[in-house]
Amino acid sequence: MMSENVNENQELNKELEARAHNRTQRPNGSAFRTFIGEDWGPRPQGPQRLEVADFTPARRAALGRMFPGERLVFPAGDLKVRSNDTDYRFRAHSAFAHLTGLGGEDEPGAVLVLNPIDDPSDLSHDAESATHEATLYFHPRASRSSEEFYADSRHGEFWVGARLSAEEMNTLTGINVKHSDSLRDDLAKDLGSVQIRVIPQADAAIEELVKELRQQNGITENALHADFALAEAASELRLIKDEWEVREMKKAVEVTAQGFTEILKNLPRAIGHWRGERVVEGAFGAKAREEGNGLGYDTIAASGNHANTLHWIANDGPVNDGDLILVDAGAEVDSLYTADITRTLPVNGKFTDAQREVYEAVLEACEYALETASKPGVRFRDVHFAAMEVIAKHLENWGMLPVSAEESLTTDGQYHRRWMPHGTSHHLGLDVHDCAQAKRELYQDAVLEPGMVFTIEPGLYFRSDDLKVPKRFRGIGVRIEDDVVVTKDGAVRISENIPRTVAGVEKWIAEAQQS
């Protein structure tokens, strides 16, 4: 039954694809095919080996050792339709990108498979790679004499540019390469004696294929749990970044800093625009796309009271003189690593007394959290608790808590969380909330280790209609967010050069608008 459903879906897809060409007249005569395949010059030199290819074998080896004797499947994912016959830009699943080093918009439909090695002594692998052998399945470019060359809008060179050959992909990644057409047979080989796992929610078609092969071979017990365990392990593998990843994080922060400076230049124009928040959003997005792969996530450009909506991404409001605007934005570089920075900026370049009072309370929480993160033996959760100590202290001083700050910080208290409802930190990397499938004991409860990259982002959110807030603070929302890497000497801000103090921010705005 499963095979029949798959075949029906394939036939339906072919029919829909054929209908998509109803608006065009496709030449298909043999004379035309010969003509279009003739007289093309030599292709340019192929790609060089990626720098990251020196780091990915260790990542694959570390993951493989967790699942000896099992076949592990990592789909890149596939294109998703945006509107009729246009697709969203492709972005590979993070586990696939981490294990292959492929970034940008490379290789929709590709699949990485780690096959267990039966007798490692017979293969020329180093000791770290001895549990699995990697194969990358993708659709290499066709010859210029083929119909695909000019007529296939998904893979054809006329439509999407020249794809890599199998040899070039091998050079680029250092991974053994096979055509996607052989994936099904290779996944089916020896199933039953070999178990199989697939990363869930990456590619529905590949998940369905694995499900079918499991059923054919009687591998159905605990299948979902097995796949989740693979996703969990792949997520946990990214908790400690290698030196190449840390360099990419620094690049992402550099591009993000450029994007924020572009915002500052456009603030005067934003004030006069009926959708000033989108002027801010657009200024950052243009720089992120020019210098990187694009946005790491949808930009929050929240002016005035909009800053008190944590995930304000509509960005459809005005920017008024005298407002603070909270901008939470991150550029994703071509390797797919993203920064995550928040700055709260006075639109006219100067903080009011009330704005400064709230801002400096949040800044103090930032500094104390970083100081705490630098202490030996500190756990990830302690960074949040440190920031909350400062937040609760200020709320008590402003007379906003029904109890003391000390009582509010207890498990049964937490009154301060009315004005700071989110966590202070999350891991950062290929995903803006990286390693999200990791077990709690390896995430929240883990001792900080060199190579961990995370945010520190306390805030205070005083909604305009919150009667528990002193009147002078109502409508003010402030968040300050920096990106941090743990080193052997403590936690260091990667984003140290993006101004954060009141004086620093005011000077930054003035200089950007004078340039």
XYZ file of C-alpha atoms in Angstrom:
515
model
C 0.000 0.000 0.000
C 2.807 2.406 0.899
C 4.551 1.889 -2.461
C 1.277 2.509 -4.303
C 0.783 5.814 -2.450
C 4.335 6.911 -3.233
C 3.892 6.043 -6.917
C 0.580 7.926 -7.029
C 2.224 10.979 -5.514
C 5.064 10.801 -8.020
C 2.635 10.605 -10.929
C 0.633 13.519 -9.533
C 3.764 15.614 -9.162
C 4.709 14.888 -12.770
C 1.242 15.969 -13.909
C 1.402 19.186 -11.890
C 4.886 19.912 -13.235
C 3.652 19.421 -16.782
C 0.768 21.827 -16.185
C 3.197 24.428 -14.905
C 4.552 24.660 -18.456
C 1.130 25.297 -20.041
C 2.030 28.969 -20.419
C 5.163 28.243 -22.477
C 5.971 26.472 -25.714
C 8.961 24.246 -25.082
C 11.098 23.340 -28.119
C 11.801 19.639 -28.186
C 12.903 18.723 -31.702
C 16.116 16.746 -32.126
C 17.610 19.458 -34.357
C 17.071 22.062 -31.630
C 18.599 19.806 -28.995
C 21.666 19.327 -31.139
C 21.877 23.064 -31.849
C 21.596 24.215 -28.253
C 24.202 21.713 -27.136
C 26.835 22.914 -29.612
C 29.672 25.428 -29.433
C 30.027 26.163 -25.768
C 33.359 27.283 -24.388
C 35.232 25.517 -21.594
C 33.847 25.757 -18.102
C 35.691 27.850 -15.540
C 37.938 26.147 -13.034
C 35.989 24.308 -10.350
C 35.852 25.154 -6.660
C 38.629 24.773 -4.133
C 38.249 22.687 -1.004
C 36.284 24.500 1.695
C 38.212 25.462 4.816
C 35.460 23.886 6.910
C 36.123 20.525 5.233
C 39.055 20.149 7.634
C 36.620 20.350 10.577
C 33.569 18.380 9.431
C 35.159 14.882 9.634
C 35.610 15.251 13.390
C 31.980 16.355 13.739
C 30.726 13.352 11.769
C 33.010 11.021 13.703
C 31.772 12.325 17.058
C 28.165 11.792 16.018
C 28.819 8.408 14.479
C 30.359 7.079 17.681
C 27.008 7.653 19.397
C 25.245 5.304 16.945
C 27.625 2.460 16.022
C 26.338 0.032 13.416
C 23.406 2.275 12.367
C 22.684 4.139 9.138
C 22.190 7.857 9.804
C 20.314 10.077 7.349
C 20.586 13.886 7.280
C 18.459 15.597 4.616
C 19.283 19.153 3.610
C 15.583 19.747 3.047
C 13.962 20.843 -0.166
C 12.559 23.949 -1.762
C 9.239 25.201 -0.391
C 6.675 26.835 -2.620
C 6.059 30.479 -1.840
C 3.492 31.218 -4.510
C 2.476 28.914 -7.353
C 5.744 28.239 -9.215
C 8.039 30.438 -7.141
C 9.917 29.150 -4.109
C 11.259 30.592 -0.906
C 15.009 30.982 -0.792
C 16.517 27.682 0.242
C 18.223 27.280 3.589
C 19.594 23.846 4.513
C 18.676 22.091 7.739
C 21.255 23.001 10.370
C 22.335 19.417 11.087
C 23.082 18.892 7.390
C 24.993 22.184 7.166
C 27.003 21.403 10.300
C 28.069 17.954 9.091
C 28.802 18.860 5.452
C 29.960 22.479 5.673
C 27.603 23.443 2.837
C 25.994 26.833 3.427
C 24.386 29.653 1.500
C 21.578 28.414 -0.700
C 23.401 25.238 -1.700
C 21.862 21.934 -2.622
C 18.132 21.683 -1.972
C 17.222 18.006 -2.033
C 20.682 16.786 -1.033
C 21.063 14.106 1.645
C 24.059 13.154 3.775
C 24.181 9.498 4.827
C 26.573 8.043 7.387
C 26.883 4.335 6.680
C 28.295 2.038 9.356
C 31.638 0.498 8.556
C 31.562 -3.273 9.000
C 35.304 -3.810 9.330
C 37.135 -0.542 9.983
C 40.524 -2.285 9.762
C 39.953 -2.878 6.050
C 39.412 0.805 5.298
C 41.923 3.654 5.194
C 40.225 5.772 7.864
C 41.862 7.422 10.800
C 40.832 6.222 14.236
C 38.371 9.060 14.787
C 36.414 8.247 11.626
C 36.258 4.504 11.995
C 32.574 3.985 12.776
C 30.890 5.430 9.661
C 31.628 6.428 6.095
C 29.944 9.568 4.738
C 28.225 9.800 1.359
C 26.601 12.938 -0.021
C 23.704 12.353 -2.409
C 22.865 15.232 -4.713
C 21.833 16.052 -8.271
C 24.967 17.009 -10.248
C 24.786 19.163 -13.343
C 23.773 17.605 -16.632
C 25.635 17.964 -19.904
C 24.836 20.864 -22.226
C 23.506 18.404 -24.774
C 20.772 17.193 -22.398
C 17.189 18.436 -22.235
C 17.729 19.205 -18.545
C 20.292 21.848 -19.541
C 17.682 24.178 -21.046
C 14.276 22.806 -20.045
C 14.431 21.846 -16.354
C 13.557 24.882 -14.227
C 14.580 23.031 -11.069
C 18.054 21.811 -12.067
C 18.743 23.211 -15.539
C 21.741 25.451 -16.050
C 19.752 28.007 -18.046
C 17.383 28.428 -15.103
C 19.429 28.114 -11.916
C 23.007 28.354 -13.135
C 25.633 25.693 -13.460
C 25.456 23.108 -10.718
C 28.566 21.357 -9.484
C 29.683 18.074 -10.965
C 30.087 15.089 -8.650
C 33.865 15.503 -8.808
C 33.639 19.187 -7.914
C 31.334 18.502 -4.979
C 33.809 15.931 -3.710
C 36.624 18.484 -3.994
C 34.556 21.129 -2.218
C 33.451 19.037 0.758
C 35.918 16.148 0.923
C 32.907 13.795 1.062
C 32.233 10.818 -1.215
C 29.468 11.819 -3.665
C 26.712 9.870 -5.423
C 23.741 10.856 -7.573
C 20.438 11.288 -5.768
C 18.928 8.627 -8.025
C 20.825 5.936 -6.096
C 19.651 7.067 -2.654
C 16.643 4.766 -2.357
C 18.526 1.583 -3.186
C 21.437 2.514 -0.958
C 19.188 3.253 2.012
C 17.424 -0.078 1.534
C 20.629 -2.114 1.503
C 20.860 -4.607 4.390
C 17.981 -2.997 6.317
C 16.848 -5.286 9.074
C 20.374 -6.215 9.979
C 21.250 -2.514 9.860
C 19.061 -0.026 11.729
C 18.276 3.389 10.232
C 17.613 6.823 11.695
C 16.619 10.050 9.926
C 16.604 13.637 11.163
C 12.910 14.524 11.566
C 11.206 17.617 10.151
C 13.919 18.288 7.600
C 12.444 16.758 4.422
C 9.010 15.127 4.435
C 9.749 13.098 1.295
C 12.905 11.563 2.774
C 11.108 10.842 6.044
C 8.357 9.095 4.085
C 10.936 7.069 2.167
C 12.632 5.943 5.394
C 9.229 5.092 6.880
C 8.388 2.954 3.859
C 11.725 1.125 3.974
C 11.308 0.483 7.682
C 7.892 -1.043 7.165
C 9.162 -3.224 4.354
C 11.905 -4.537 6.618
C 9.949 -4.821 9.848
C 11.700 -1.896 11.572
C 8.795 -0.080 13.180
C 9.293 -0.294 16.942
C 10.377 2.986 18.571
C 11.114 4.550 15.173
C 10.003 8.052 16.163
C 12.004 7.867 19.370
C 15.059 6.741 17.415
C 14.779 9.700 15.033
C 14.295 12.163 17.873
C 17.397 10.777 19.582
C 19.398 11.470 16.410
C 18.092 15.053 16.265
C 18.932 15.463 19.946
C 22.478 14.194 19.434
C 23.035 16.417 16.383
C 21.811 19.383 18.394
C 24.049 18.586 21.365
C 27.042 18.222 19.041
C 26.825 21.974 18.369
C 26.950 23.016 22.036
C 30.743 23.329 21.799
C 31.892 25.277 18.746
C 35.216 24.507 17.097
C 37.629 27.293 16.176
C 36.245 27.591 12.636
C 32.727 28.074 13.981
C 33.858 30.770 16.414
C 35.484 32.640 13.511
C 32.228 32.456 11.575
C 30.321 33.782 14.594
C 32.696 36.748 14.718
C 32.074 37.402 11.008
C 28.330 37.355 11.624
C 28.705 39.907 14.433
C 30.845 42.136 12.206
C 28.179 42.184 9.482
C 25.495 42.773 12.100
C 27.423 45.770 13.436
C 27.497 47.216 9.917
C 23.747 46.678 9.689
C 23.126 48.578 12.918
C 25.234 51.490 11.708
C 23.132 51.537 8.557
C 20.045 51.769 10.777
C 21.464 54.812 12.549
C 22.041 56.573 9.240
C 18.400 56.008 8.326
C 16.783 57.071 11.617
C 16.080 60.640 10.434
C 14.242 59.254 7.396
C 12.379 56.779 9.593
C 10.971 59.590 11.753
C 9.203 61.097 8.757
C 7.901 57.865 7.286
C 4.440 56.470 7.958
C 6.029 53.044 8.439
C 9.258 54.142 9.993
C 9.815 50.745 11.615
C 10.097 49.241 8.138
C 12.651 51.852 7.149
C 14.741 50.531 10.042
C 14.057 46.896 9.138
C 14.924 47.493 5.501
C 18.175 49.304 6.248
C 19.442 46.371 8.270
C 18.173 43.742 5.851
C 19.904 45.326 2.870
C 23.290 45.284 4.620
C 22.771 41.696 5.848
C 22.059 40.551 2.305
C 24.887 42.582 0.750
C 27.564 41.353 3.148
C 26.174 37.969 4.246
C 23.581 35.403 3.276
C 20.763 37.524 4.694
C 18.848 37.659 7.950
C 19.374 35.081 10.671
C 15.752 35.675 11.735
C 13.026 38.253 11.194
C 14.163 41.635 12.470
C 12.330 43.218 15.388
C 12.135 46.995 14.869
C 9.862 48.072 17.708
C 9.448 51.775 18.375
C 7.834 53.221 21.495
C 5.330 50.927 23.172
C 5.802 48.281 20.464
C 9.077 47.396 22.227
C 6.985 45.826 24.979
C 5.735 43.129 22.593
C 8.596 40.654 22.721
C 8.250 39.250 19.209
C 7.127 42.400 17.390
C 7.963 41.590 13.759
C 5.068 43.374 12.035
C 7.258 46.491 12.011
C 4.414 48.511 10.542
C 4.338 51.446 12.949
C 5.745 54.976 12.897
C 8.974 56.029 14.565
C 8.345 59.157 16.572
C 10.797 61.777 17.748
C 11.443 61.084 21.428
C 10.811 57.329 21.141
C 13.201 54.569 21.968
C 13.366 51.959 19.232
C 14.293 48.399 20.207
C 16.038 46.622 17.332
C 16.719 42.888 17.650
C 18.560 41.779 14.518
C 21.201 39.367 13.320
C 23.001 38.807 10.044
C 23.509 35.264 8.810
C 26.766 34.832 6.895
C 27.262 32.471 3.972
C 28.213 29.604 6.292
C 24.713 30.003 7.870
C 26.030 31.083 11.282
C 24.072 34.000 12.679
C 24.598 36.782 15.165
C 21.823 37.945 17.509
C 22.167 41.509 18.765
C 19.686 43.883 20.394
C 20.218 47.584 20.858
C 17.668 50.047 22.203
C 18.263 53.388 20.538
C 16.964 56.912 21.206
C 15.433 57.907 17.883
C 16.536 61.534 18.128
C 19.973 60.606 19.422
C 19.496 61.468 23.100
C 18.014 59.502 26.014
C 15.525 61.234 28.277
C 16.102 60.997 32.026
C 13.439 58.278 32.408
C 14.719 56.316 29.414
C 18.265 56.509 30.755
C 17.169 55.268 34.178
C 15.563 52.142 32.748
C 18.356 51.609 30.224
C 21.124 51.724 32.815
C 19.287 49.223 35.019
C 19.237 46.778 32.100
C 22.860 47.525 31.262
C 23.883 46.753 34.844
C 22.120 43.391 34.535
C 24.076 42.710 31.321
C 27.397 43.446 32.952
C 26.715 41.363 36.030
C 25.557 38.420 33.905
C 28.781 38.543 31.875
C 30.843 38.802 35.052
C 29.058 35.739 36.409
C 29.572 33.794 33.163
C 33.333 34.348 33.508
C 33.594 32.607 36.880
C 34.870 28.988 36.951
C 32.293 26.271 37.522
C 29.310 28.472 36.630
C 26.317 26.737 35.057
C 24.386 28.112 32.111
C 21.294 28.797 34.237
C 23.364 30.930 36.644
C 23.756 33.624 33.986
C 20.005 34.210 34.011
C 19.812 34.201 37.797
C 22.564 36.827 37.981
C 20.728 39.170 35.615
C 17.516 38.707 37.580
C 19.222 39.755 40.816
C 19.920 43.147 39.290
C 16.498 43.478 37.675
C 14.701 42.628 40.931
C 16.852 45.083 42.885
C 15.886 47.982 40.606
C 12.217 47.052 40.608
C 12.280 47.025 44.399
C 13.955 50.436 44.471
C 11.239 51.792 42.187
C 8.571 50.457 44.543
C 7.094 48.073 41.966
C 7.398 44.738 43.806
C 4.875 43.583 46.426
C 7.755 41.907 48.307
C 11.480 42.436 48.670
C 13.801 41.660 45.785
C 15.149 38.728 47.778
C 11.658 37.259 48.222
C 10.801 37.870 44.576
C 13.829 35.863 43.504
C 12.587 32.734 45.295
C 10.852 29.987 43.335
C 7.488 30.900 44.847
C 7.984 34.611 44.171
C 9.141 35.658 40.705
C 7.097 38.890 40.749
C 9.870 40.618 38.804
C 9.142 38.365 35.836
C 6.055 40.463 35.064
C 8.507 42.942 33.513
C 11.200 40.508 32.315
C 9.304 37.383 31.157
C 11.896 35.726 28.905
C 15.153 33.934 29.551
C 18.406 35.882 29.633
C 20.466 33.565 27.446
C 20.289 30.975 24.696
C 22.922 29.157 22.671
C 23.711 30.659 19.290
C 25.193 29.316 16.068
C 23.665 27.819 12.940
C 20.270 28.497 14.497
C 19.515 31.703 16.330
C 18.250 29.483 19.167
C 20.873 26.836 18.598
C 21.009 23.376 20.179
C 17.340 23.625 21.131
C 16.843 19.823 21.147
C 19.653 19.280 23.647
C 18.859 17.620 26.974
C 18.447 19.976 29.923
C 21.462 18.587 31.748
C 23.635 19.501 28.754
C 22.042 22.923 28.274
C 20.476 24.783 31.235
C 22.207 22.682 33.879
C 25.580 22.417 32.131
C 28.800 23.951 33.425
C 30.050 26.541 30.938
C 32.875 25.214 28.763
C 35.252 26.823 26.251
C 33.630 26.934 22.827
C 30.102 27.628 24.042
C 28.535 30.624 22.287
C 25.412 32.224 23.700
C 23.542 35.488 24.198
C 23.129 37.679 27.239
C 19.933 39.696 26.804
C 18.090 41.019 29.866
C 15.335 43.575 29.414
C 12.602 45.582 31.102
C 9.226 45.989 29.450
C 6.903 48.641 30.836
C 3.703 48.602 28.808
C 1.878 51.885 28.418
C -1.268 50.481 30.063
C 0.477 48.817 33.023
C -0.747 50.690 36.091
C 1.814 48.982 38.341
C 4.544 50.888 36.494
C 5.514 54.423 37.577
C 3.966 56.856 35.125
C 7.341 58.187 33.931
C 8.334 54.706 32.749
C 5.131 53.657 30.969
C 5.633 52.840 27.303
C 9.368 52.266 27.682
C 10.823 48.934 26.617
C 14.543 48.222 26.780
C 16.594 45.149 25.875
C 20.355 44.961 25.449
C 21.694 41.779 23.882
C 25.246 40.705 23.206
C 26.872 37.544 21.888
C 29.390 35.783 24.116
C 31.971 33.032 23.659
C 33.446 31.076 26.537
C 37.236 30.803 26.459
C 39.695 29.146 28.820
C 40.021 32.549 30.523
C 36.292 33.218 30.911
C 33.364 34.588 28.906
C 34.167 37.244 26.294
C 31.732 39.442 24.375
C 32.123 38.863 20.631
C 30.071 42.027 20.164
C 32.282 44.204 22.381
C 32.716 46.796 19.616
C 28.989 47.495 19.217
C 28.306 50.420 21.607
C 26.051 49.690 24.582
C 26.531 52.422 27.195
C 24.342 55.548 27.190
C 27.265 57.765 26.197
C 28.531 55.223 23.683
C 25.166 54.843 21.963
C 24.603 58.605 21.751
C 28.083 59.117 20.264
C 27.567 56.222 17.835
C 24.329 57.767 16.533
C 25.899 61.199 16.127
C 28.928 59.878 14.262
C 26.888 57.623 11.974
C 24.611 60.488 10.960
C 27.540 62.827 10.303
C 29.307 60.411 7.964
